[in-house]
Coordinates of C-alpha atoms in Angstrom, one line a residue:
Chain A
M458 CA 0.0 0.0 0.0
G459 CA 1.3 3.4 -1.0
R460 CA 0.7 6.8 0.5
V461 CA 0.8 10.3 -1.0
V462 CA 1.3 13.3 1.3
V463 CA -0.3 16.6 0.3
E464 CA 0.3 19.7 2.2
V465 CA -1.7 22.9 1.9
M466 CA -0.9 26.3 3.4
P467 CA -2.9 29.6 3.7
K468 CA -1.6 32.0 1.1
P469 CA 1.1 34.4 2.5
E470 CA -1.1 37.5 1.9
I471 CA -4.1 35.9 3.8
L472 CA -3.9 36.6 7.5
D473 CA -4.1 33.3 9.3
P474 CA -6.3 33.9 12.4
Q475 CA -5.6 30.3 13.7
G476 CA -1.8 30.8 13.4
K477 CA -2.1 34.1 15.2
A478 CA -3.9 32.5 18.1
V479 CA -1.2 29.8 18.4
V480 CA 1.6 32.3 18.3
G481 CA -0.2 34.2 21.1
A482 CA -0.3 31.0 23.3
L483 CA 3.4 30.0 22.9
P484 CA 5.0 32.7 25.1
R485 CA 2.7 31.6 28.0
L486 CA 4.5 28.2 27.9
G487 CA 7.9 29.9 27.8
F488 CA 8.4 29.6 24.0
T489 CA 9.4 33.2 23.5
Q490 CA 11.6 32.6 20.5
F491 CA 8.8 31.9 18.0
T492 CA 7.6 35.2 16.4
G493 CA 5.1 33.8 13.9
V494 CA 3.0 30.7 13.3
R495 CA 1.1 29.8 10.2
Q496 CA -1.2 26.8 10.3
G497 CA -1.8 24.5 7.3
K498 CA -3.1 21.1 6.5
R499 CA -1.5 17.7 5.8
F500 CA -3.4 15.0 3.9
E501 CA -2.4 11.4 3.5
L502 CA -3.9 9.7 0.5
E503 CA -3.7 5.9 0.4
V504 CA -3.6 3.8 -2.7
D505 CA -3.5 0.1 -3.4
G506 CA 0.0 -0.7 -4.8
D507 CA 2.9 1.7 -5.4
V508 CA 2.8 5.5 -5.7
T509 CA 3.4 5.8 -9.5
P510 CA 3.9 9.0 -11.4
E511 CA 0.3 8.7 -12.5
V512 CA -0.8 8.5 -8.9
L513 CA 1.1 11.7 -8.1
V514 CA -0.5 13.5 -11.0
A515 CA -3.9 12.5 -9.8
A516 CA -3.0 13.6 -6.3
Q517 CA -1.9 17.0 -7.6
Q518 CA -5.3 17.3 -9.4
A519 CA -7.2 16.3 -6.3
A520 CA -5.2 18.8 -4.3
E521 CA -6.1 21.6 -6.6
M522 CA -9.7 20.7 -7.1
L523 CA -10.8 19.6 -3.6
L524 CA -8.1 19.7 -1.0
S525 CA -7.3 23.3 -1.4
N526 CA -9.1 26.5 -2.4
P527 CA -6.7 28.5 -4.7
I528 CA -8.2 31.8 -3.6
I529 CA -7.0 31.4 -0.1
E530 CA -4.5 28.5 -0.1
D531 CA -1.5 27.1 -1.9
V532 CA -0.6 23.4 -2.5
V533 CA 3.0 23.4 -1.2
R534 CA 3.8 19.7 -1.4
V535 CA 2.6 16.6 -3.2
A536 CA 5.0 13.6 -2.5
D537 CA 5.3 9.9 -2.0
A538 CA 5.3 9.3 1.7
A539 CA 7.9 6.5 1.4
V540 CA 10.3 8.8 -0.4
E541 CA 9.6 11.5 2.2
S542 CA 10.5 9.2 5.1
V543 CA 13.8 8.2 3.5
A544 CA 14.8 11.8 2.8
Chain B
M439 CA -49.7 39.2 -11.1
S440 CA -50.7 37.5 -7.9
A441 CA -51.4 34.3 -9.8
T442 CA -47.9 34.4 -11.2
L443 CA -46.4 35.0 -7.7
A444 CA -48.4 32.2 -6.2
S445 CA -47.1 29.8 -8.9
A446 CA -43.4 30.7 -8.4
R447 CA -41.6 27.8 -7.0
I448 CA -38.4 28.4 -5.0
G449 CA -36.2 25.4 -4.2
V450 CA -34.5 25.2 -0.9
L451 CA -31.5 22.9 -1.1
T452 CA -30.6 20.7 1.9
F453 CA -27.2 19.2 2.5
P454 CA -26.2 16.9 5.4
G455 CA -25.6 19.5 8.2
T456 CA -27.8 22.2 6.8
L457 CA -29.6 24.0 9.6
D458 CA -31.7 26.8 8.2
D459 CA -33.6 25.1 5.4
R460 CA -36.9 25.2 7.2
D461 CA -36.6 28.9 8.0
A462 CA -35.7 29.6 4.4
A463 CA -38.7 27.6 3.2
R464 CA -40.9 29.5 5.6
A465 CA -39.5 32.8 4.4
V466 CA -40.4 31.8 0.8
R467 CA -44.0 31.0 1.9
L468 CA -44.4 34.2 3.9
A469 CA -43.3 36.1 0.8
G470 CA -46.0 34.4 -1.3
G471 CA -44.0 31.8 -3.1
E472 CA -44.1 28.0 -3.0
A473 CA -41.1 26.4 -1.3
V474 CA -39.8 23.2 -2.8
S475 CA -37.5 21.0 -0.8
L476 CA -34.4 19.9 -2.8
W477 CA -31.9 17.2 -1.6
H478 CA -28.2 17.4 -2.2
A479 CA -27.9 13.9 -3.7
D480 CA -30.6 14.6 -6.3
G481 CA -29.4 16.2 -9.5
D482 CA -33.0 17.1 -10.5
L483 CA -34.1 20.6 -9.5
Q484 CA -37.7 19.7 -10.0
G485 CA -38.4 22.6 -12.4
V486 CA -38.0 25.3 -9.7
D487 CA -37.8 29.0 -10.7
A488 CA -35.0 29.9 -8.2
V489 CA -32.9 28.2 -5.6
V490 CA -31.9 29.1 -2.0
L491 CA -28.8 27.6 -0.5
P492 CA -29.4 28.0 3.3
G493 CA -27.1 28.3 6.2
G494 CA -25.7 25.6 8.5
F495 CA -22.6 23.4 8.6
S496 CA -22.9 21.3 5.5
Y497 CA -20.7 18.2 5.8
G498 CA -19.7 19.5 9.2
D499 CA -17.6 22.3 7.5
Y500 CA -15.0 19.5 7.1
L501 CA -12.0 20.5 4.9
R502 CA -13.3 24.0 4.3
A503 CA -16.8 25.5 4.7
G504 CA -18.8 24.5 1.6
A505 CA -15.9 22.6 0.0
I506 CA -17.5 19.2 -0.1
S507 CA -21.0 20.4 -0.7
R508 CA -19.8 22.0 -3.9
F509 CA -19.5 18.5 -5.5
A510 CA -23.0 17.3 -4.6
P511 CA -25.0 16.2 -7.6
A512 CA -27.6 18.9 -6.9
M513 CA -24.8 21.6 -7.2
D514 CA -24.0 20.6 -10.8
A515 CA -27.6 21.4 -11.6
V516 CA -27.5 24.6 -9.6
V517 CA -24.3 25.8 -11.4
D518 CA -25.9 25.1 -14.8
A519 CA -29.1 26.8 -13.9
A520 CA -27.3 29.8 -12.4
N521 CA -25.2 30.1 -15.6
G522 CA -28.5 30.1 -17.5
G523 CA -29.8 33.0 -15.4
M524 CA -31.8 31.3 -12.7
P525 CA -31.8 33.3 -9.4
V526 CA -29.7 31.7 -6.8
L527 CA -29.3 33.0 -3.2
G528 CA -26.6 31.6 -0.8
I529 CA -27.0 32.5 2.8
C530 CA -24.0 32.0 5.2
N531 CA -22.9 28.4 4.5
G532 CA -24.8 28.7 1.2
F533 CA -22.6 31.7 0.3
Q534 CA -19.5 29.6 1.2
V535 CA -20.8 26.9 -1.1
L536 CA -21.3 29.4 -4.0
T537 CA -17.7 30.7 -3.7
E538 CA -16.4 27.1 -3.6
A539 CA -18.5 26.4 -6.7
H540 CA -16.9 29.5 -8.4
L541 CA -20.3 31.1 -8.9
L542 CA -19.2 33.9 -6.7
S543 CA -15.8 35.5 -6.2
G544 CA -13.5 35.4 -3.2
S545 CA -13.8 33.1 -0.2
M546 CA -14.5 33.1 3.5
V547 CA -11.9 32.4 6.3
K548 CA -12.2 32.4 10.1
N549 CA -13.4 35.6 11.7
D550 CA -10.3 37.8 12.5
H551 CA -11.1 37.6 16.2
L552 CA -11.7 33.8 16.0
H553 CA -15.0 34.0 18.0
F554 CA -18.4 32.8 16.8
V555 CA -20.5 35.9 16.3
C556 CA -24.3 36.0 16.8
R557 CA -25.8 39.5 16.6
E558 CA -28.4 41.7 15.0
Q559 CA -26.3 43.3 12.2
V560 CA -27.0 46.5 10.3
L561 CA -26.2 46.3 6.6
T562 CA -26.2 48.9 3.8
V563 CA -27.8 47.8 0.5
E564 CA -25.3 48.8 -2.0
N565 CA -26.9 47.2 -5.1
A566 CA -30.7 47.2 -5.3
A567 CA -30.8 45.9 -8.8
T568 CA -30.2 42.2 -8.3
A569 CA -32.8 39.4 -8.5
W570 CA -32.8 39.2 -4.7
T571 CA -32.6 43.0 -3.8
N572 CA -34.8 44.8 -6.3
L573 CA -37.4 45.8 -3.7
Y574 CA -34.9 47.5 -1.5
A575 CA -33.7 51.1 -2.1
P576 CA -30.1 51.8 -2.9
G577 CA -28.3 52.8 0.3
Q578 CA -31.1 51.5 2.5
Q579 CA -30.1 50.3 6.0
I580 CA -31.5 46.9 7.0
T581 CA -31.0 44.8 10.2
I582 CA -30.9 41.0 10.0
P583 CA -29.2 38.4 12.2
L584 CA -25.6 37.4 11.7
K585 CA -24.2 34.1 13.1
N586 CA -21.0 32.5 12.0
Q587 CA -17.4 31.7 12.8
D588 CA -16.0 31.6 9.2
G589 CA -17.4 34.9 8.0
Q590 CA -14.4 36.9 7.0
F591 CA -14.7 37.7 3.3
V592 CA -11.4 37.7 1.5
A593 CA -10.3 38.2 -2.1
D594 CA -7.2 39.7 -3.7
E595 CA -7.1 43.5 -4.4
R596 CA -7.8 43.1 -8.1
T597 CA -10.9 41.0 -7.5
L598 CA -12.1 43.5 -4.8
D599 CA -11.6 46.4 -7.3
E600 CA -13.5 44.5 -9.9
L601 CA -16.4 43.7 -7.5
E602 CA -16.6 47.4 -6.6
G603 CA -16.2 48.7 -10.1
S604 CA -19.0 46.5 -11.5
G605 CA -21.5 47.1 -8.7
R606 CA -21.2 43.5 -7.4
V607 CA -20.8 44.5 -3.8
V608 CA -24.5 44.0 -2.8
F609 CA -24.2 44.5 1.0
R610 CA -21.7 46.1 3.3
Y611 CA -21.5 45.9 7.1
S612 CA -22.6 49.2 8.6
G613 CA -21.4 50.6 11.9
W614 CA -19.1 47.7 12.8
N615 CA -17.3 45.2 10.7
P616 CA -18.0 42.0 12.7
N617 CA -15.3 39.7 11.2
G618 CA -12.6 41.5 9.4
S619 CA -14.2 41.2 5.9
R620 CA -12.3 43.1 3.2
R621 CA -13.8 46.5 2.6
D622 CA -16.7 45.7 5.0
I623 CA -18.2 43.4 2.3
A624 CA -21.2 41.3 3.7
G625 CA -22.6 40.1 0.4
I626 CA -21.8 40.1 -3.4
S627 CA -23.3 39.0 -6.7
N628 CA -22.2 37.6 -10.0
E629 CA -21.9 39.9 -13.0
R630 CA -25.5 39.2 -14.1
G631 CA -27.0 39.8 -10.7
N632 CA -29.0 36.6 -10.5
V633 CA -26.6 34.9 -8.1
V634 CA -26.2 36.6 -4.7
G635 CA -24.4 35.4 -1.5
L636 CA -24.2 37.0 1.9
M637 CA -23.1 35.9 5.4
P638 CA -26.0 37.4 7.4
H639 CA -29.4 35.7 7.5
P640 CA -32.4 37.4 5.9
E641 CA -34.6 34.3 6.5
H642 CA -34.5 35.0 10.2
A643 CA -36.1 38.4 9.8
V644 CA -39.3 37.8 7.9
E645 CA -42.1 37.7 10.5
A646 CA -42.9 40.3 13.2
G647 CA -42.5 38.6 16.6
F648 CA -39.6 36.5 15.5
G649 CA -37.1 38.9 14.0
P650 CA -34.5 41.4 15.2
A651 CA -35.4 44.4 17.3
D652 CA -36.8 47.4 15.4
A653 CA -38.9 50.5 16.0
T654 CA -42.0 48.4 16.5
G655 CA -40.6 46.3 19.3
P656 CA -38.0 43.9 20.5
R657 CA -38.5 41.2 17.8
G658 CA -40.5 43.2 15.2
G659 CA -37.9 43.3 12.4
T660 CA -38.8 42.0 9.0
D661 CA -36.1 43.6 6.9
G662 CA -35.2 40.2 5.4
L663 CA -38.5 39.5 3.8
A664 CA -37.8 41.7 0.7
F665 CA -35.1 39.2 -0.4
F666 CA -37.9 36.7 -1.1
T667 CA -40.4 39.2 -2.4
S668 CA -37.7 40.6 -4.7
V669 CA -37.0 37.3 -6.3
L670 CA -40.7 36.7 -6.9
A671 CA -41.0 40.1 -8.5
S672 CA -37.9 39.4 -10.7
L673 CA -39.5 36.2 -11.8
V674 CA -42.7 38.0 -12.7
H675 CA -40.8 40.5 -14.8
A676 CA -38.5 37.9 -16.4

């Protein structure tokens, strides 16, 4: 069984209210070195068999059509999870 | 004319997680139309003359508000009908579905303060020429409920300029911007003016005794009713 990882982030020009709330909470735990947080999404898409180039193309299409909204988000990564863990 | 009004059939589309479909259907009836229940999994719009996408949390707002609903079979039919000129109104979650379906520009993200907001909200009617606003006066101030967490309207500057320049900003928040929406935008339309979406809820301000406070009393407000009488009027004139 193969697995494709898709990562989606809010566009840089879109203020990320969730990230802002997280960065506000960190100093209360003593983490004063983090000056900014942006919160995105990670999807893991499972397939029967290997992650072929065709599977990656389909994952890219799914990422653009459903997993992200191009008006507010960017697809920043579409990768074979097996390759990712080796790297 | 009243015979035509009575025969106008307005579909109200229900997704799993929709909350305000019954209120929307009731608003249609109070305005004098016939409300027709539509189900998301059914691609047949049953010959309705217009469609309302009501508020709620379709598919639990999973992924993004409106993101999964957009691909429901009924939405293919709604997109085709909207492109053919059928009046379509998206309220709150329905507005989010319409942006995800690319019938309307921009998108909604979480309110800038991250809190759920529930209040009686004053809006300015910026465009009184759409299918859903033709019985309002340009510049009219109306009060209808607002209740959401993902209500911050965002779009890039070019899109915002286009919306402003072509009169597609239909409603603006008045007095206070409750969620950080760009340029105080509460609702917009497509170029043709048949598709309108807004975050506040006109269907909750259609009957005296159950609406927001107004001059007549604590729950006397019926400022939302003209959405539904407007669309009936536009169908008569179509």
